[in-house]
Short mmCIF file of C-alpha atoms and ligand atoms in Angstrom, two decimals:
data_model
loop_
_atom_site.label_atom_id
_atom_site.label_comp_id
_atom_site.label_asym_id
_atom_site.label_seq_id
_atom_site.Cartn_x
_atom_site.Cartn_y
_atom_site.Cartn_z
CA MET A 1 -34.69 7.00 9.66
CA GLY A 2 -31.64 6.42 7.52
CA GLN A 3 -32.21 7.89 4.09
CA ILE A 4 -28.95 8.98 2.47
CA ASN A 5 -28.70 10.83 -0.85
CA LEU A 6 -25.44 11.59 -2.63
CA THR A 7 -25.58 14.15 -5.43
CA GLN A 8 -22.69 14.77 -7.84
CA VAL A 9 -20.18 13.71 -5.22
CA THR A 10 -16.50 13.79 -6.23
CA LYS A 11 -13.27 13.12 -4.37
CA SER A 12 -9.72 13.80 -5.46
CA PHE A 13 -6.51 13.18 -3.54
CA GLY A 14 -4.20 15.87 -4.91
CA ASP A 15 -4.70 15.71 -8.65
CA VAL A 16 -5.82 12.07 -8.59
CA ASN A 17 -9.57 11.82 -9.03
CA VAL A 18 -10.79 8.77 -7.11
CA ILE A 19 -14.55 9.38 -7.25
CA PRO A 20 -15.89 11.00 -10.43
CA PRO A 21 -19.28 12.70 -10.13
CA LEU A 22 -21.48 10.11 -8.48
CA ASP A 23 -25.18 10.06 -7.60
CA LEU A 24 -26.62 7.46 -5.24
CA GLN A 25 -29.76 7.05 -3.21
CA ILE A 26 -29.86 4.79 -0.16
CA ASN A 27 -33.32 4.21 1.23
CA ASP A 28 -34.33 3.97 4.87
CA GLY A 29 -33.90 0.43 6.18
CA GLU A 30 -32.02 -0.85 3.14
CA PHE A 31 -29.01 -3.17 3.32
CA VAL A 32 -26.74 -1.71 0.65
CA VAL A 33 -23.44 -3.32 -0.32
CA PHE A 34 -20.64 -1.47 -2.13
CA VAL A 35 -18.65 -4.08 -4.00
CA GLY A 36 -15.75 -3.85 -6.42
CA PRO A 37 -12.09 -4.75 -6.82
CA SER A 38 -9.48 -3.49 -4.38
CA GLY A 39 -8.68 0.19 -4.92
CA CYS A 40 -11.95 1.03 -6.70
CA GLY A 41 -12.96 3.62 -4.08
CA LYS A 42 -15.32 1.69 -1.78
CA SER A 43 -13.71 2.81 1.48
CA THR A 44 -13.34 6.36 0.22
CA LEU A 45 -17.03 6.51 -0.61
CA LEU A 46 -17.96 5.12 2.81
CA ARG A 47 -15.65 7.58 4.55
CA LEU A 48 -17.20 10.45 2.59
CA ILE A 49 -20.62 9.36 3.85
CA ALA A 50 -19.29 9.06 7.42
CA GLY A 51 -17.68 12.49 7.18
CA LEU A 52 -14.19 11.07 7.83
CA GLU A 53 -13.06 12.50 4.45
CA ASP A 54 -14.09 15.81 2.98
CA MET A 55 -15.74 15.69 -0.42
CA THR A 56 -14.08 17.65 -3.20
CA SER A 57 -17.51 18.66 -4.49
CA GLY A 58 -21.13 17.55 -4.31
CA THR A 59 -23.69 17.21 -1.55
CA ILE A 60 -24.76 14.56 0.89
CA GLU A 61 -28.16 14.61 2.49
CA ILE A 62 -29.02 12.47 5.51
CA ASP A 63 -32.67 12.18 6.46
CA GLY A 64 -33.55 15.30 4.53
CA THR A 65 -30.82 17.45 6.09
CA ASN A 66 -27.82 18.73 4.14
CA ALA A 67 -24.95 16.98 5.94
CA THR A 68 -22.18 18.03 3.54
CA SER A 69 -20.27 20.03 6.11
CA LEU A 70 -21.39 18.23 9.28
CA PRO A 71 -18.63 16.56 11.32
CA PRO A 72 -18.84 12.76 11.71
CA SER A 73 -20.23 13.01 15.25
CA LYS A 74 -23.23 15.02 14.05
CA ARG A 75 -24.26 12.70 11.23
CA GLY A 76 -25.98 10.07 13.39
CA LEU A 77 -24.08 7.25 11.67
CA ALA A 78 -21.99 4.51 13.27
CA MET A 79 -19.00 2.93 11.56
CA VAL A 80 -17.63 -0.57 12.23
CA PHE A 81 -14.08 -1.10 11.03
CA GLN A 82 -12.18 -4.18 9.98
CA SER A 83 -9.71 -3.69 12.83
CA TYR A 84 -12.02 -3.76 15.80
CA ALA A 85 -10.31 -0.92 17.66
CA LEU A 86 -11.34 -2.22 21.09
CA TYR A 87 -9.71 -1.00 24.30
CA PRO A 88 -7.72 -4.00 25.59
CA HIS A 89 -7.80 -2.94 29.26
CA MET A 90 -11.59 -2.45 29.35
CA SER A 91 -14.27 -5.09 29.81
CA VAL A 92 -16.77 -5.87 27.06
CA ARG A 93 -19.35 -3.81 28.94
CA LYS A 94 -17.07 -0.79 29.15
CA ASN A 95 -16.01 -1.12 25.53
CA ILE A 96 -19.62 -1.15 24.40
CA SER A 97 -20.74 1.69 26.66
CA PHE A 98 -17.73 3.87 25.82
CA PRO A 99 -19.41 6.17 23.27
CA LEU A 100 -22.37 6.66 25.65
CA LYS A 101 -20.06 7.52 28.53
CA MET A 102 -18.29 10.05 26.31
CA ALA A 103 -21.68 11.55 25.50
CA LYS A 104 -22.37 11.70 29.29
CA MET A 105 -25.55 9.72 28.93
CA ASP A 106 -27.59 8.92 32.00
CA GLN A 107 -26.24 5.70 33.62
CA ALA A 108 -29.56 3.85 33.65
CA GLU A 109 -30.04 4.51 29.94
CA GLN A 110 -26.45 3.40 29.28
CA ASP A 111 -27.12 0.12 31.10
CA ARG A 112 -30.37 -0.43 29.26
CA ARG A 113 -28.72 0.03 25.87
CA VAL A 114 -25.66 -2.08 26.68
CA ASN A 115 -27.76 -4.95 28.05
CA HIS A 116 -30.01 -4.82 25.00
CA ALA A 117 -27.03 -4.88 22.59
CA ALA A 118 -25.35 -7.68 24.55
CA LYS A 119 -28.53 -9.72 24.34
CA ILE A 120 -28.98 -9.22 20.59
CA LEU A 121 -25.33 -10.09 19.98
CA ASN A 122 -25.15 -13.06 22.37
CA LEU A 123 -22.50 -11.35 24.43
CA ALA A 124 -24.29 -11.43 27.78
CA ASP A 125 -22.10 -14.28 29.07
CA TYR A 126 -18.89 -12.42 28.16
CA ILE A 127 -19.83 -8.98 29.37
CA ASP A 128 -17.15 -8.82 32.08
CA ARG A 129 -14.32 -10.27 29.99
CA ARG A 130 -11.61 -8.27 28.29
CA PRO A 131 -11.11 -8.36 24.50
CA GLY A 132 -8.00 -10.55 24.88
CA GLN A 133 -10.21 -13.29 26.34
CA LEU A 134 -12.53 -13.34 23.33
CA SER A 135 -12.44 -15.05 19.92
CA GLY A 136 -12.17 -12.99 16.72
CA GLY A 137 -15.88 -13.33 16.06
CA GLN A 138 -16.77 -12.22 19.60
CA ARG A 139 -14.49 -9.20 19.31
CA GLN A 140 -16.19 -8.24 16.09
CA ARG A 141 -19.54 -8.50 17.88
CA VAL A 142 -18.28 -6.17 20.62
CA ALA A 143 -17.32 -3.64 17.94
CA ILE A 144 -20.81 -3.96 16.46
CA GLY A 145 -22.30 -3.61 19.95
CA ARG A 146 -20.51 -0.33 20.40
CA ALA A 147 -22.19 0.87 17.20
CA ILE A 148 -25.64 -0.46 18.18
CA VAL A 149 -25.83 1.38 21.51
CA ARG A 150 -25.50 4.69 19.72
CA GLU A 151 -28.80 3.90 17.96
CA PRO A 152 -27.52 5.37 14.69
CA SER A 153 -29.74 6.08 11.71
CA ALA A 154 -27.35 3.94 9.63
CA PHE A 155 -24.50 1.50 10.22
CA LEU A 156 -21.43 1.71 8.01
CA PHE A 157 -19.28 -1.43 7.74
CA ASP A 158 -15.90 -1.46 6.00
CA GLU A 159 -14.90 -5.06 5.21
CA PRO A 160 -15.69 -6.08 8.80
CA LEU A 161 -15.10 -9.79 8.23
CA SER A 162 -11.77 -9.73 6.38
CA ASN A 163 -9.76 -10.67 9.47
CA LEU A 164 -11.84 -13.76 10.23
CA ASP A 165 -11.26 -17.28 8.94
CA ALA A 166 -13.59 -18.65 6.25
CA ALA A 167 -15.95 -20.57 8.53
CA LEU A 168 -16.33 -17.70 10.97
CA ARG A 169 -16.92 -15.30 8.07
CA VAL A 170 -19.92 -17.28 6.91
CA GLY A 171 -21.29 -17.32 10.47
CA MET A 172 -20.79 -13.58 11.01
CA ARG A 173 -22.30 -12.83 7.60
CA MET A 174 -25.51 -14.46 8.76
CA GLU A 175 -25.37 -12.74 12.13
CA ILE A 176 -25.12 -9.33 10.48
CA SER A 177 -28.02 -10.21 8.15
CA GLU A 178 -30.09 -11.30 11.15
CA LEU A 179 -29.15 -8.12 12.98
CA HIS A 180 -30.40 -6.09 10.04
CA LYS A 181 -33.69 -7.97 10.05
CA GLU A 182 -34.04 -7.30 13.76
CA LEU A 183 -32.99 -3.64 13.89
CA LYS A 184 -34.37 -2.69 10.44
CA THR A 185 -31.79 0.11 10.36
CA THR A 186 -30.07 1.18 7.14
CA MET A 187 -26.76 -0.64 6.67
CA ILE A 188 -24.03 0.19 4.18
CA TYR A 189 -21.52 -2.60 3.87
CA VAL A 190 -18.28 -2.49 1.90
CA THR A 191 -16.65 -5.66 0.57
CA HIS A 192 -14.54 -6.87 -2.35
CA ASP A 193 -16.23 -10.27 -2.01
CA GLN A 194 -19.11 -10.66 -4.43
CA VAL A 195 -20.45 -13.67 -2.49
CA GLU A 196 -20.88 -11.47 0.61
CA ALA A 197 -22.60 -8.89 -1.59
CA MET A 198 -24.94 -11.44 -3.16
CA THR A 199 -25.90 -13.08 0.14
CA MET A 200 -26.39 -9.97 2.28
CA ALA A 201 -27.60 -7.10 0.11
CA ASP A 202 -31.02 -5.74 -0.68
CA LYS A 203 -29.21 -3.48 -3.12
CA ILE A 204 -25.72 -3.90 -4.56
CA VAL A 205 -23.67 -0.99 -5.88
CA VAL A 206 -20.92 -2.29 -8.18
CA LEU A 207 -17.95 0.09 -8.37
CA GLN A 208 -15.00 0.22 -10.71
CA LYS A 209 -12.49 3.09 -10.59
CA GLY A 210 -14.96 5.13 -8.56
CA ASN A 211 -17.69 4.73 -11.17
CA ILE A 212 -20.97 3.07 -10.39
CA GLU A 213 -21.21 0.29 -12.96
CA GLN A 214 -24.64 -0.89 -11.82
CA VAL A 215 -27.08 -0.64 -8.93
CA GLY A 216 -29.57 -3.44 -8.41
CA SER A 217 -30.76 -6.38 -6.37
CA PRO A 218 -28.48 -9.44 -6.33
CA LEU A 219 -30.66 -11.30 -8.81
CA GLU A 220 -31.02 -8.31 -11.12
CA LEU A 221 -27.24 -8.18 -11.36
CA TYR A 222 -27.04 -11.92 -11.89
CA HIS A 223 -29.71 -12.08 -14.58
CA LYS A 224 -29.20 -8.72 -16.26
CA PRO A 225 -25.65 -7.43 -15.83
CA ARG A 226 -25.51 -4.01 -17.49
CA ASN A 227 -22.06 -4.52 -18.98
CA THR A 228 -19.20 -7.00 -19.31
CA PHE A 229 -17.55 -5.72 -16.11
CA VAL A 230 -20.57 -6.54 -13.94
CA ALA A 231 -21.09 -9.77 -15.89
CA GLY A 232 -17.55 -10.89 -15.05
CA PHE A 233 -17.57 -9.61 -11.48
CA ILE A 234 -20.87 -11.00 -10.18
CA GLY A 235 -21.20 -14.79 -10.11
CA SER A 236 -18.83 -17.54 -9.07
CA PRO A 237 -17.16 -19.10 -10.95
CA LYS A 238 -17.01 -16.17 -13.35
CA MET A 239 -19.14 -15.88 -16.46
CA ASN A 240 -17.39 -17.03 -19.65
CA LEU A 241 -17.05 -14.07 -22.01
CA ILE A 242 -16.60 -15.05 -25.65
CA GLU A 243 -15.62 -12.65 -28.43
CA GLY A 244 -15.04 -13.12 -32.14
CA PRO A 245 -17.03 -15.08 -34.74
CA GLU A 246 -19.04 -17.08 -32.18
CA ALA A 247 -20.33 -13.82 -30.67
CA ALA A 248 -21.00 -12.38 -34.11
CA LYS A 249 -23.40 -15.28 -34.75
CA HIS A 250 -25.52 -13.73 -32.00
CA ASN A 251 -25.14 -10.21 -33.40
CA ALA A 252 -22.96 -9.25 -30.48
CA THR A 253 -19.35 -8.25 -29.84
CA THR A 254 -19.21 -10.42 -26.74
CA ILE A 255 -21.47 -13.18 -25.51
CA GLY A 256 -21.53 -14.34 -21.92
CA VAL A 257 -22.36 -17.84 -20.70
CA ARG A 258 -22.29 -18.65 -17.01
CA PRO A 259 -20.50 -21.91 -16.03
CA GLU A 260 -23.79 -23.27 -14.68
CA HIS A 261 -25.45 -22.72 -18.07
CA LEU A 262 -23.11 -25.08 -19.90
CA ALA A 263 -23.83 -28.81 -20.00
CA VAL A 264 -21.45 -31.63 -20.82
CA ASP A 265 -23.33 -33.23 -23.73
CA PRO A 266 -22.14 -35.66 -26.44
CA ASN A 267 -24.17 -33.64 -28.94
CA GLY A 268 -22.87 -30.26 -27.72
CA ILE A 269 -21.93 -27.56 -30.25
CA TRP A 270 -18.53 -26.77 -28.70
CA GLU A 271 -15.62 -29.16 -28.17
CA GLY A 272 -12.67 -28.85 -25.81
CA ARG A 273 -10.12 -30.63 -23.68
CA VAL A 274 -10.41 -30.76 -19.93
CA GLY A 275 -7.54 -29.18 -18.00
CA VAL A 276 -8.21 -29.10 -14.28
CA ALA A 277 -11.28 -31.03 -13.12
CA GLU A 278 -12.41 -30.14 -9.59
CA HIS A 279 -14.63 -32.79 -8.01
CA LEU A 280 -16.31 -31.31 -4.95
CA GLY A 281 -18.99 -33.95 -4.64
CA SER A 282 -21.81 -31.42 -4.67
CA ASP A 283 -20.51 -29.89 -7.91
CA THR A 284 -17.89 -30.52 -10.55
CA PHE A 285 -15.93 -27.60 -11.98
CA LEU A 286 -14.21 -28.18 -15.32
CA HIS A 287 -11.63 -25.84 -16.83
CA VAL A 288 -11.79 -26.53 -20.54
CA HIS A 289 -9.10 -25.56 -23.07
CA ASP A 290 -8.79 -25.64 -26.86
CA THR A 291 -12.38 -24.69 -27.55
CA GLY A 292 -11.22 -22.02 -30.01
CA LEU A 293 -13.60 -19.62 -28.22
CA MET A 294 -11.57 -18.40 -25.26
CA GLU A 295 -8.47 -19.51 -23.39
CA THR A 296 -10.19 -21.39 -20.61
CA MET A 297 -13.89 -22.01 -20.42
CA THR A 298 -15.31 -22.86 -17.01
CA VAL A 299 -18.14 -25.35 -16.65
CA ARG A 300 -20.13 -26.10 -13.53
CA GLN A 301 -22.11 -29.32 -13.32
CA THR A 302 -24.23 -30.29 -10.36
CA GLY A 303 -23.11 -33.46 -8.58
CA ASP A 304 -20.14 -35.65 -9.37
CA ILE A 305 -19.66 -36.41 -13.05
CA ALA A 306 -17.12 -38.83 -14.50
CA VAL A 307 -15.00 -36.37 -16.47
CA ASN A 308 -11.28 -36.03 -15.82
CA HIS A 309 -8.14 -34.21 -16.83
CA GLY A 310 -7.29 -34.78 -20.49
CA ASP A 311 -10.77 -35.89 -21.58
CA THR A 312 -12.21 -34.39 -24.73
CA ILE A 313 -15.78 -33.28 -24.11
CA ARG A 314 -18.54 -31.46 -25.93
CA LEU A 315 -20.52 -28.64 -24.38
CA SER A 316 -24.01 -27.41 -24.90
CA PRO A 317 -24.92 -23.86 -23.77
CA ASN A 318 -28.41 -23.06 -22.55
CA MET A 319 -29.30 -20.64 -25.35
CA GLU A 320 -31.93 -18.86 -23.26
CA MET A 321 -29.27 -17.90 -20.73
CA ILE A 322 -26.79 -16.30 -23.14
CA HIS A 323 -25.97 -12.64 -22.44
CA ARG A 324 -25.16 -10.34 -25.37
CA PHE A 325 -22.94 -7.26 -25.21
CA GLY A 326 -22.10 -4.61 -27.82
CA PRO A 327 -18.79 -3.02 -28.87
CA ASP A 328 -18.96 -0.60 -25.89
CA GLY A 329 -19.34 -3.55 -23.50
CA LEU A 330 -22.96 -2.64 -22.74
CA ARG A 331 -25.72 -5.21 -22.60
CA LEU A 332 -27.73 -5.49 -25.82
P1 ADP B 401 -11.05 0.32 -1.83
O1 ADP B 401 -11.60 0.52 -0.48
O2 ADP B 401 -12.10 0.06 -2.87
O3 ADP B 401 -10.00 -0.75 -1.88
P2 ADP B 401 -10.01 3.00 -1.49
O4 ADP B 401 -11.23 3.82 -1.37
O5 ADP B 401 -9.28 2.69 -0.25
O6 ADP B 401 -10.33 1.67 -2.31
O7 ADP B 401 -8.99 3.73 -2.48
C1 ADP B 401 -9.38 4.21 -3.74
C2 ADP B 401 -8.18 4.88 -4.38
O8 ADP B 401 -7.86 6.08 -3.68
C3 ADP B 401 -6.95 4.04 -4.40
O9 ADP B 401 -6.28 4.24 -5.63
C4 ADP B 401 -6.13 4.60 -3.25
O10 ADP B 401 -4.75 4.44 -3.49
C5 ADP B 401 -6.52 6.06 -3.26
N1 ADP B 401 -6.46 6.67 -1.92
C6 ADP B 401 -7.22 6.32 -0.86
N2 ADP B 401 -6.95 7.09 0.22
C7 ADP B 401 -5.97 7.97 -0.18
C8 ADP B 401 -5.27 9.04 0.44
N3 ADP B 401 -5.49 9.37 1.72
N4 ADP B 401 -4.35 9.70 -0.30
C9 ADP B 401 -4.12 9.37 -1.58
N5 ADP B 401 -4.76 8.39 -2.24
C10 ADP B 401 -5.68 7.69 -1.56
MG1 MG B 402 -11.17 -0.45 1.34
#
């Protein structure tokens, strides 16, 4: 189980309202990612679900039970933090079994659960080491192990990979995805990184200033962003958002064209001058100025193309991939 329903949830700190009334349904077994810029309320929302913060108003239901006033320990959820919070003087085994020991669980059952978690997380060879003798990725796995042994109905992750270097982050991202496929337990994962959201989520919740801007699968958000905020936030490099007369031609206030939907083309309808040209081999990113449409237009071409700083180029948008938005920023 791991069905979580939030109804009209709000949170204020003093007179500052951080979460306006918010409704959200998280289904059993789903991998849900809360994504949004720093300060938008992701951690607050996760902490409200965990019971680590009190809601100002609203209700939270976990597996059909009203959990609004239940303490964290009674919610059946396990949280994994960015700072691993491991006990330095305890072995990996003792760190992982700690919550079970606190709950005075039968020793044989403790051992069974710890061995199972260590196996899933590839920690069996390190089980007698102390945290100081482990790499950052291994420490993060110990913290996850400590959550797994509790057999929670949902895992809550708050930016668990932020302290890891880029290569390790990609590796751990996949490990957590694999873990979800294996355990099939609900996971709620908070990140400001839209690439993490796109690669891990079944369902993404995009937040801005505590508001849910859109809920959908990664590809729904990519293909049909509900508004200009989601359009600009999801996708890398960012979607080009063009206002003014060019948008008016499409009966829109703003049109959006993703960098990958622009082609360098001698017959293209738009002209500009190349500023920075990034040649990655696999892709070429061009930052194009003086188009008269927007300050800098970003273009992504597959492979290495012979275009360099200072070149004047023409661009052809894929008309079928243009997004249209109205005066309120909403998708038309
Ligand atoms: P995120 O995790 O998306 O970066 P947070 O949920 O941590 O954002 O914070 C959302 C907003 O609430 C921020 O403006 C932050 O300053 C404010 N906030 C968070 N916790 C507290 C608190 N304990 N007291 C006052 N303001 C807080
Ligand atoms: Mg946060």
